[in-house]
Amino acid sequence: MTRLLVAGETLVDFVPEGHGALDAVETFHRRAGGAPANVAVGLSRLGEPPLFWTRLGDDAFGDYLARTLAEEGVREDLIERDADADTTLVFVGLDADADRAFSFHRNGTADTRMRPGAVDDEVLAGTEWVHAGGVVLADDPSRTATFDLLSRANEVDDAVVSFDPNARPELFEGTDFADACRRALGLSDVAKATVEDLVAAGIAEPDADDGDAAELARAVCDLGPHTALLTRGPDGALARATPDAPWNPTDEPLVVEHGGYPVDPVDTTGAGDAFTAGAVAALSAGESLSEALAFANAVAARSTTAKGAMTALPTRSEVESLRETNGST
């Protein structure tokens, strides 16, 4: 049985050697990235290697990414190579607080060319959890392919479908990000998002902030998911689960908060993906919502202590060490 399946883009992040605006950076370091790829590798490092459906260019950068995924223990069954497209590149800038700015080089690249039906029904029938991200919704045929996957996953008994908007509205030319995001949420059981994601999707008002997380989680659940996970950076995360959620044992909506873990951040790139990997690993293993939130926060916090979205993803022992240092809360 395939317990976990992740779908979406894999790309090369060029991470700056130091802090500064993108136009001032002189030296970058190559790192494997892409939100779904980070989630897949994060799950593998936590002892839950998933199937990963992605599409890479048949170029040197694609070779690098394929080799990296293999070295990380990610199953290769659904990793495709495209002889007619390049691999996506992203240049990252970091300010003094390790917050990020991005410059995407993604015009007709391989991850925009995923095809419906690449994940067959037999594979889906044995899957317990399917996770996808929002970037591949920017372009067809990947958008159609992703909606097709989520729709068919909904037909699998007891399978959980999760979605992370990962808002990059600047990539959506000729397609409305808000509409695509809402459609994906309507096909999902679990949504992981930030307030910024929800503002971009028109679900939150432009002046919304992390203090509005409880109400925004309710708004997300109203769109279809039975569980909403809202991350709040160094302030941790909030989760809401309706009575339909398998981890809500009550007849009322369950709201859980966790304040996160204190660390000295070096690079926040990929912290949200680390959180997603932690949440999926915990919830799919039958943990309570409160334990899953604490575990996911620890995975995210630990991931910010080194550079690179994927290279900084922690092992389960590193996560547990962080939690023990902080009293296992």
mmCIF file of C-alpha atoms in Angstrom:
data_model
loop_
_atom_site.group_PDB
_atom_site.id
_atom_site.type_symbol
_atom_site.label_atom_id
_atom_site.label_comp_id
_atom_site.label_asym_id
_atom_site.label_seq_id
_atom_site.Cartn_x
_atom_site.Cartn_y
_atom_site.Cartn_z
ATOM 1 C CA MET A 1 0.000 0.000 0.000
ATOM 2 C CA THR A 2 1.136 3.549 -0.784
ATOM 3 C CA ARG A 3 0.473 5.433 2.435
ATOM 4 C CA LEU A 4 1.403 8.902 1.231
ATOM 5 C CA LEU A 5 1.498 10.595 -2.176
ATOM 6 C CA VAL A 6 2.753 14.135 -2.823
ATOM 7 C CA ALA A 7 2.261 15.958 -6.124
ATOM 8 C CA GLY A 8 3.742 19.135 -7.584
ATOM 9 C CA GLU A 9 6.814 21.040 -8.634
ATOM 10 C CA THR A 10 10.481 20.365 -8.023
ATOM 11 C CA LEU A 11 12.875 23.206 -8.782
ATOM 12 C CA VAL A 12 16.307 24.615 -8.047
ATOM 13 C CA ASP A 13 16.530 27.367 -5.430
ATOM 14 C CA PHE A 14 19.514 29.680 -5.706
ATOM 15 C CA VAL A 15 19.990 30.812 -2.101
ATOM 16 C CA PRO A 16 22.046 33.961 -1.388
ATOM 17 C CA GLU A 17 25.297 33.696 0.505
ATOM 18 C CA GLY A 18 24.211 36.540 2.777
ATOM 19 C CA HIS A 19 21.289 38.802 3.538
ATOM 20 C CA GLY A 20 20.289 41.555 1.168
ATOM 21 C CA ALA A 21 17.944 42.533 -1.648
ATOM 22 C CA LEU A 22 18.011 40.314 -4.721
ATOM 23 C CA ASP A 23 19.527 43.028 -6.893
ATOM 24 C CA ALA A 24 22.453 43.308 -4.491
ATOM 25 C CA VAL A 25 23.305 39.601 -4.094
ATOM 26 C CA GLU A 26 26.512 38.549 -5.824
ATOM 27 C CA THR A 27 26.840 34.904 -4.755
ATOM 28 C CA PHE A 28 24.146 32.217 -4.728
ATOM 29 C CA HIS A 29 24.294 28.576 -3.688
ATOM 30 C CA ARG A 30 22.317 25.888 -5.522
ATOM 31 C CA ARG A 31 19.738 24.016 -3.456
ATOM 32 C CA ALA A 32 16.953 21.603 -4.377
ATOM 33 C CA GLY A 33 13.491 22.991 -3.648
ATOM 34 C CA GLY A 34 9.855 23.380 -4.626
ATOM 35 C CA ALA A 35 7.167 23.240 -1.942
ATOM 36 C CA PRO A 36 5.822 19.737 -2.751
ATOM 37 C CA ALA A 37 9.376 18.420 -3.185
ATOM 38 C CA ASN A 38 10.252 19.828 0.229
ATOM 39 C CA VAL A 39 7.200 18.117 1.727
ATOM 40 C CA ALA A 40 8.169 14.812 0.085
ATOM 41 C CA VAL A 41 11.748 14.988 1.375
ATOM 42 C CA GLY A 42 10.519 16.197 4.770
ATOM 43 C CA LEU A 43 8.304 13.126 5.053
ATOM 44 C CA SER A 44 11.176 10.871 4.006
ATOM 45 C CA ARG A 45 13.470 12.328 6.674
ATOM 46 C CA LEU A 46 10.726 11.763 9.244
ATOM 47 C CA GLY A 47 10.652 8.091 8.289
ATOM 48 C CA GLU A 48 7.636 8.244 5.923
ATOM 49 C CA PRO A 49 9.029 8.185 2.339
ATOM 50 C CA PRO A 50 6.137 9.019 -0.023
ATOM 51 C CA LEU A 51 5.448 8.520 -3.665
ATOM 52 C CA PHE A 52 6.166 11.822 -5.399
ATOM 53 C CA TRP A 53 4.604 12.830 -8.687
ATOM 54 C CA THR A 54 6.666 15.566 -10.296
ATOM 55 C CA ARG A 55 8.128 16.452 -13.698
ATOM 56 C CA LEU A 56 11.736 17.522 -14.273
ATOM 57 C CA GLY A 57 13.519 18.832 -17.335
ATOM 58 C CA ASP A 58 15.863 16.426 -19.068
ATOM 59 C CA ASP A 59 18.747 18.802 -18.367
ATOM 60 C CA ALA A 60 21.611 19.142 -15.916
ATOM 61 C CA PHE A 61 19.409 20.772 -13.276
ATOM 62 C CA GLY A 62 16.890 17.953 -13.664
ATOM 63 C CA ASP A 63 19.696 15.428 -13.207
ATOM 64 C CA TYR A 64 20.702 17.206 -10.007
ATOM 65 C CA LEU A 65 17.155 17.184 -8.655
ATOM 66 C CA ALA A 66 16.503 13.547 -9.577
ATOM 67 C CA ARG A 67 19.747 12.528 -7.882
ATOM 68 C CA THR A 68 18.884 14.574 -4.779
ATOM 69 C CA LEU A 69 15.410 13.036 -4.464
ATOM 70 C CA ALA A 70 16.859 9.539 -4.837
ATOM 71 C CA GLU A 71 19.505 10.225 -2.193
ATOM 72 C CA GLU A 72 16.750 11.424 0.143
ATOM 73 C CA GLY A 73 14.859 8.154 -0.202
ATOM 74 C CA VAL A 74 11.906 9.604 -2.104
ATOM 75 C CA ARG A 75 10.306 6.912 -4.242
ATOM 76 C CA GLU A 76 10.981 7.472 -7.945
ATOM 77 C CA ASP A 77 7.989 5.642 -9.490
ATOM 78 C CA LEU A 78 6.211 8.875 -10.509
ATOM 79 C CA ILE A 79 9.192 11.184 -11.124
ATOM 80 C CA GLU A 80 8.941 12.107 -14.804
ATOM 81 C CA ARG A 81 11.554 13.616 -17.148
ATOM 82 C CA ASP A 82 10.620 15.994 -19.978
ATOM 83 C CA ALA A 83 12.945 16.045 -22.982
ATOM 84 C CA ASP A 84 11.319 19.211 -24.349
ATOM 85 C CA ALA A 85 11.354 21.513 -21.316
ATOM 86 C CA ASP A 86 13.809 23.012 -18.871
ATOM 87 C CA THR A 87 13.779 22.704 -15.091
ATOM 88 C CA THR A 88 12.402 25.637 -13.075
ATOM 89 C CA LEU A 89 14.925 27.931 -11.365
ATOM 90 C CA VAL A 90 14.181 30.341 -8.503
ATOM 91 C CA PHE A 91 16.492 32.996 -7.070
ATOM 92 C CA VAL A 92 15.910 33.804 -3.395
ATOM 93 C CA GLY A 93 16.711 36.991 -1.479
ATOM 94 C CA LEU A 94 16.776 37.189 2.329
ATOM 95 C CA ASP A 95 16.311 40.303 4.440
ATOM 96 C CA ALA A 96 17.792 40.870 7.906
ATOM 97 C CA ASP A 97 15.027 38.773 9.507
ATOM 98 C CA ALA A 98 15.587 35.871 7.081
ATOM 99 C CA ASP A 99 12.317 36.637 5.277
ATOM 100 C CA ARG A 100 12.303 35.922 1.560
ATOM 101 C CA ALA A 101 11.848 37.454 -1.875
ATOM 102 C CA PHE A 102 11.678 35.311 -5.023
ATOM 103 C CA SER A 103 12.487 35.633 -8.720
ATOM 104 C CA PHE A 104 11.002 32.713 -10.710
ATOM 105 C CA HIS A 105 12.363 31.455 -14.046
ATOM 106 C CA ARG A 106 9.437 29.213 -14.993
ATOM 107 C CA ASN A 107 8.185 29.871 -18.515
ATOM 108 C CA GLY A 108 7.024 26.563 -20.018
ATOM 109 C CA THR A 109 9.259 24.531 -17.717
ATOM 110 C CA ALA A 110 8.753 20.842 -17.036
ATOM 111 C CA ASP A 111 6.638 21.266 -13.892
ATOM 112 C CA THR A 112 4.057 23.226 -15.916
ATOM 113 C CA ARG A 113 3.608 20.190 -18.210
ATOM 114 C CA MET A 114 2.291 17.484 -15.873
ATOM 115 C CA ARG A 115 -0.390 15.366 -17.586
ATOM 116 C CA PRO A 116 -3.757 14.084 -16.329
ATOM 117 C CA GLY A 117 -3.800 10.361 -15.635
ATOM 118 C CA ALA A 118 -0.096 10.016 -14.865
ATOM 119 C CA VAL A 119 -1.087 8.626 -11.456
ATOM 120 C CA ASP A 120 -3.236 5.651 -12.325
ATOM 121 C CA ASP A 121 -6.273 4.430 -10.414
ATOM 122 C CA GLU A 122 -4.451 1.398 -9.038
ATOM 123 C CA VAL A 123 -1.854 3.594 -7.342
ATOM 124 C CA LEU A 124 -4.517 5.932 -5.967
ATOM 125 C CA ALA A 125 -6.612 3.047 -4.659
ATOM 126 C CA GLY A 126 -3.838 2.117 -2.240
ATOM 127 C CA THR A 127 -3.147 5.648 -1.029
ATOM 128 C CA GLU A 128 -4.111 6.952 2.409
ATOM 129 C CA TRP A 129 -3.082 10.601 1.945
ATOM 130 C CA VAL A 130 -2.634 12.814 -1.134
ATOM 131 C CA HIS A 131 -1.022 16.254 -0.830
ATOM 132 C CA ALA A 132 -0.667 18.972 -3.488
ATOM 133 C CA GLY A 133 0.460 22.596 -3.648
ATOM 134 C CA GLY A 134 -0.815 25.670 -5.417
ATOM 135 C CA VAL A 135 2.052 26.642 -7.743
ATOM 136 C CA VAL A 136 1.219 23.968 -10.344
ATOM 137 C CA LEU A 137 -2.280 25.461 -10.654
ATOM 138 C CA ALA A 138 -0.770 28.459 -12.470
ATOM 139 C CA ASP A 139 -0.376 26.677 -15.818
ATOM 140 C CA ASP A 140 -2.053 24.053 -17.933
ATOM 141 C CA PRO A 141 -1.772 21.150 -18.372
ATOM 142 C CA SER A 142 -0.443 20.889 -14.793
ATOM 143 C CA ARG A 143 -3.492 22.705 -13.418
ATOM 144 C CA THR A 144 -5.900 20.261 -15.075
ATOM 145 C CA ALA A 145 -3.714 17.326 -14.047
ATOM 146 C CA THR A 146 -3.700 18.412 -10.405
ATOM 147 C CA PHE A 147 -7.463 18.950 -10.253
ATOM 148 C CA ASP A 148 -7.905 15.546 -11.869
ATOM 149 C CA LEU A 149 -5.708 13.928 -9.213
ATOM 150 C CA LEU A 150 -7.520 15.626 -6.323
ATOM 151 C CA SER A 151 -10.930 14.735 -7.753
ATOM 152 C CA ARG A 152 -10.035 11.069 -8.168
ATOM 153 C CA ALA A 153 -8.399 10.964 -4.721
ATOM 154 C CA ASN A 154 -11.742 12.070 -3.284
ATOM 155 C CA GLU A 155 -13.231 8.827 -4.576
ATOM 156 C CA VAL A 156 -10.774 6.668 -2.615
ATOM 157 C CA ASP A 157 -12.309 5.324 0.594
ATOM 158 C CA ASP A 158 -10.770 6.855 3.735
ATOM 159 C CA ALA A 159 -8.081 8.750 1.792
ATOM 160 C CA VAL A 160 -7.263 12.248 3.050
ATOM 161 C CA VAL A 161 -6.580 15.032 0.541
ATOM 162 C CA SER A 162 -4.550 18.057 1.654
ATOM 163 C CA PHE A 163 -3.715 21.300 -0.115
ATOM 164 C CA ASP A 164 -1.329 24.204 0.481
ATOM 165 C CA PRO A 165 -2.130 27.337 -1.579
ATOM 166 C CA ASN A 166 1.495 28.522 -1.332
ATOM 167 C CA ALA A 167 0.336 31.793 -2.875
ATOM 168 C CA ARG A 168 2.442 33.038 -5.772
ATOM 169 C CA PRO A 169 -0.178 35.131 -7.620
ATOM 170 C CA GLU A 170 2.554 36.690 -9.777
ATOM 171 C CA LEU A 171 2.832 33.333 -11.559
ATOM 172 C CA PHE A 172 -0.856 33.261 -12.491
ATOM 173 C CA GLU A 173 -1.066 34.999 -15.869
ATOM 174 C CA GLY A 174 -4.449 34.520 -17.521
ATOM 175 C CA THR A 175 -5.701 32.416 -14.594
ATOM 176 C CA ASP A 176 -7.311 33.694 -11.415
ATOM 177 C CA PHE A 177 -5.370 32.484 -8.377
ATOM 178 C CA ALA A 178 -8.326 32.959 -6.041
ATOM 179 C CA ASP A 179 -10.628 30.845 -8.209
ATOM 180 C CA ALA A 180 -8.035 28.083 -8.585
ATOM 181 C CA CYS A 181 -7.328 28.083 -4.856
ATOM 182 C CA ARG A 182 -11.005 27.900 -3.898
ATOM 183 C CA ARG A 183 -11.582 25.037 -6.314
ATOM 184 C CA ALA A 184 -8.669 23.115 -4.811
ATOM 185 C CA LEU A 185 -9.915 23.779 -1.284
ATOM 186 C CA GLY A 186 -13.312 22.419 -2.307
ATOM 187 C CA LEU A 187 -11.589 19.150 -3.248
ATOM 188 C CA SER A 188 -9.560 18.955 -0.022
ATOM 189 C CA ASP A 189 -10.044 17.582 3.470
ATOM 190 C CA VAL A 190 -7.114 19.450 5.019
ATOM 191 C CA ALA A 191 -5.803 22.902 4.163
ATOM 192 C CA LYS A 192 -2.509 24.337 5.354
ATOM 193 C CA ALA A 193 -2.113 28.073 4.774
ATOM 194 C CA THR A 194 -0.794 31.390 6.012
ATOM 195 C CA VAL A 195 -2.812 34.567 6.419
ATOM 196 C CA GLU A 196 -0.964 35.927 3.369
ATOM 197 C CA ASP A 197 -2.153 32.935 1.326
ATOM 198 C CA LEU A 198 -5.733 33.610 2.334
ATOM 199 C CA VAL A 199 -5.483 37.318 1.546
ATOM 200 C CA ALA A 200 -4.193 36.459 -1.931
ATOM 201 C CA ALA A 201 -7.091 34.020 -2.362
ATOM 202 C CA GLY A 202 -9.652 36.617 -1.337
ATOM 203 C CA ILE A 203 -10.618 34.590 1.744
ATOM 204 C CA ALA A 204 -9.140 37.144 4.163
ATOM 205 C CA GLU A 205 -9.353 40.928 4.095
ATOM 206 C CA PRO A 206 -6.171 42.767 3.029
ATOM 207 C CA ASP A 207 -5.580 44.004 6.592
ATOM 208 C CA ALA A 208 -5.958 40.548 8.194
ATOM 209 C CA ASP A 209 -3.164 39.329 10.454
ATOM 210 C CA ASP A 210 -2.285 36.318 12.589
ATOM 211 C CA GLY A 211 -4.646 37.513 15.302
ATOM 212 C CA ASP A 212 -7.515 36.651 12.957
ATOM 213 C CA ALA A 213 -6.396 33.023 12.599
ATOM 214 C CA ALA A 214 -9.357 31.424 14.397
ATOM 215 C CA GLU A 215 -11.942 33.194 12.264
ATOM 216 C CA LEU A 216 -9.955 32.592 9.088
ATOM 217 C CA ALA A 217 -9.684 28.881 9.894
ATOM 218 C CA ARG A 218 -13.482 28.805 10.164
ATOM 219 C CA ALA A 219 -13.740 30.540 6.768
ATOM 220 C CA VAL A 220 -11.420 27.941 5.218
ATOM 221 C CA CYS A 221 -13.488 25.078 6.623
ATOM 222 C CA ASP A 222 -16.623 26.706 5.181
ATOM 223 C CA LEU A 223 -15.075 26.215 1.718
ATOM 224 C CA GLY A 224 -14.857 22.430 2.079
ATOM 225 C CA PRO A 225 -11.947 21.184 4.211
ATOM 226 C CA HIS A 226 -12.796 19.628 7.550
ATOM 227 C CA THR A 227 -9.431 20.761 8.921
ATOM 228 C CA ALA A 228 -7.594 24.073 8.548
ATOM 229 C CA LEU A 229 -3.991 24.517 9.684
ATOM 230 C CA LEU A 230 -2.861 28.154 9.809
ATOM 231 C CA THR A 231 0.818 28.839 10.402
ATOM 232 C CA ARG A 232 1.878 32.053 12.154
ATOM 233 C CA GLY A 233 5.662 32.145 11.765
ATOM 234 C CA PRO A 234 7.514 32.411 15.091
ATOM 235 C CA ASP A 235 4.152 32.504 16.906
ATOM 236 C CA GLY A 236 3.347 28.910 16.018
ATOM 237 C CA ALA A 237 0.094 27.738 14.486
ATOM 238 C CA LEU A 238 -3.638 27.295 14.954
ATOM 239 C CA ALA A 239 -5.779 24.375 13.803
ATOM 240 C CA ARG A 240 -9.532 24.011 13.451
ATOM 241 C CA ALA A 241 -11.248 20.681 12.814
ATOM 242 C CA THR A 242 -14.957 20.162 12.256
ATOM 243 C CA PRO A 243 -16.746 17.090 13.657
ATOM 244 C CA ASP A 244 -16.162 15.408 10.268
ATOM 245 C CA ALA A 245 -12.405 15.274 10.909
ATOM 246 C CA PRO A 246 -11.145 11.846 12.061
ATOM 247 C CA TRP A 247 -8.986 13.558 14.711
ATOM 248 C CA ASN A 248 -11.917 15.445 16.253
ATOM 249 C CA PRO A 249 -13.599 13.141 18.789
ATOM 250 C CA THR A 250 -16.276 15.722 19.665
ATOM 251 C CA ASP A 251 -19.550 16.881 18.132
ATOM 252 C CA GLU A 252 -18.345 20.490 17.960
ATOM 253 C CA PRO A 253 -15.568 22.264 16.039
ATOM 254 C CA LEU A 254 -12.230 21.701 17.734
ATOM 255 C CA VAL A 255 -9.747 24.600 17.829
ATOM 256 C CA VAL A 256 -6.166 23.991 18.953
ATOM 257 C CA GLU A 257 -3.250 26.428 19.211
ATOM 258 C CA HIS A 258 0.477 25.954 19.756
ATOM 259 C CA GLY A 259 2.922 28.806 20.272
ATOM 260 C CA GLY A 260 5.876 27.293 18.467
ATOM 261 C CA TYR A 261 9.480 26.778 19.578
ATOM 262 C CA PRO A 262 12.152 29.430 20.141
ATOM 263 C CA VAL A 263 15.069 29.195 17.699
ATOM 264 C CA ASP A 264 17.523 31.586 16.070
ATOM 265 C CA PRO A 265 16.407 31.534 12.408
ATOM 266 C CA VAL A 266 18.995 31.502 9.659
ATOM 267 C CA ASP A 267 16.670 30.953 6.690
ATOM 268 C CA THR A 268 12.866 30.640 6.765
ATOM 269 C CA THR A 269 12.668 29.305 3.197
ATOM 270 C CA GLY A 270 10.659 26.092 3.287
ATOM 271 C CA ALA A 271 9.552 26.369 6.921
ATOM 272 C CA GLY A 272 5.916 26.078 5.861
ATOM 273 C CA ASP A 273 6.731 22.956 3.856
ATOM 274 C CA ALA A 274 8.500 21.490 6.877
ATOM 275 C CA PHE A 275 5.376 22.205 8.934
ATOM 276 C CA THR A 276 3.238 20.449 6.323
ATOM 277 C CA ALA A 277 5.474 17.374 6.350
ATOM 278 C CA GLY A 278 5.262 17.236 10.137
ATOM 279 C CA ALA A 279 1.501 17.643 10.172
ATOM 280 C CA VAL A 280 0.927 14.991 7.491
ATOM 281 C CA ALA A 281 3.305 12.556 9.205
ATOM 282 C CA ALA A 282 1.597 12.985 12.577
ATOM 283 C CA LEU A 283 -2.037 13.066 11.460
ATOM 284 C CA SER A 284 -1.643 10.140 9.055
ATOM 285 C CA ALA A 285 -0.129 8.141 11.915
ATOM 286 C CA GLY A 286 -3.219 8.729 14.067
ATOM 287 C CA GLU A 287 -1.876 11.396 16.418
ATOM 288 C CA SER A 288 -4.226 13.865 18.059
ATOM 289 C CA LEU A 289 -4.678 17.299 16.523
ATOM 290 C CA SER A 290 -2.836 18.978 19.411
ATOM 291 C CA GLU A 291 0.113 16.580 19.163
ATOM 292 C CA ALA A 292 0.237 16.959 15.379
ATOM 293 C CA LEU A 293 0.313 20.748 15.706
ATOM 294 C CA ALA A 294 3.127 20.652 18.259
ATOM 295 C CA PHE A 295 5.128 18.163 16.189
ATOM 296 C CA ALA A 296 4.655 20.153 12.984
ATOM 297 C CA ASN A 297 5.748 23.359 14.721
ATOM 298 C CA ALA A 298 8.892 21.625 15.940
ATOM 299 C CA VAL A 299 9.716 20.376 12.438
ATOM 300 C CA ALA A 300 9.235 23.893 11.060
ATOM 301 C CA ALA A 301 11.259 25.580 13.800
ATOM 302 C CA ARG A 302 14.168 23.170 13.399
ATOM 303 C CA SER A 303 14.166 23.716 9.624
ATOM 304 C CA THR A 304 14.863 27.453 10.001
ATOM 305 C CA THR A 305 18.197 26.895 11.752
ATOM 306 C CA ALA A 306 20.119 26.164 8.515
ATOM 307 C CA LYS A 307 20.142 27.510 4.961
ATOM 308 C CA GLY A 308 18.179 25.932 2.152
ATOM 309 C CA ALA A 309 14.566 24.779 2.104
ATOM 310 C CA MET A 310 15.341 21.112 1.546
ATOM 311 C CA THR A 311 18.804 20.767 3.039
ATOM 312 C CA ALA A 312 17.555 22.134 6.376
ATOM 313 C CA LEU A 313 14.689 19.646 6.775
ATOM 314 C CA PRO A 314 15.177 17.743 10.042
ATOM 315 C CA THR A 315 15.117 14.079 10.945
ATOM 316 C CA ARG A 316 12.695 12.764 13.533
ATOM 317 C CA SER A 317 15.475 12.517 16.126
ATOM 318 C CA GLU A 318 16.412 16.177 15.549
ATOM 319 C CA VAL A 319 12.788 17.181 16.014
ATOM 320 C CA GLU A 320 12.455 15.197 19.216
ATOM 321 C CA SER A 321 15.697 16.720 20.515
ATOM 322 C CA LEU A 322 14.289 20.203 19.979
ATOM 323 C CA ARG A 323 11.089 19.278 21.769
ATOM 324 C CA GLU A 324 12.955 17.741 24.684
ATOM 325 C CA THR A 325 15.037 20.899 25.011
ATOM 326 C CA ASN A 326 11.799 22.834 25.310
ATOM 327 C CA GLY A 327 10.114 20.466 27.715
ATOM 328 C CA SER A 328 8.376 18.316 25.040
ATOM 329 C CA THR A 329 5.546 20.833 24.745
#
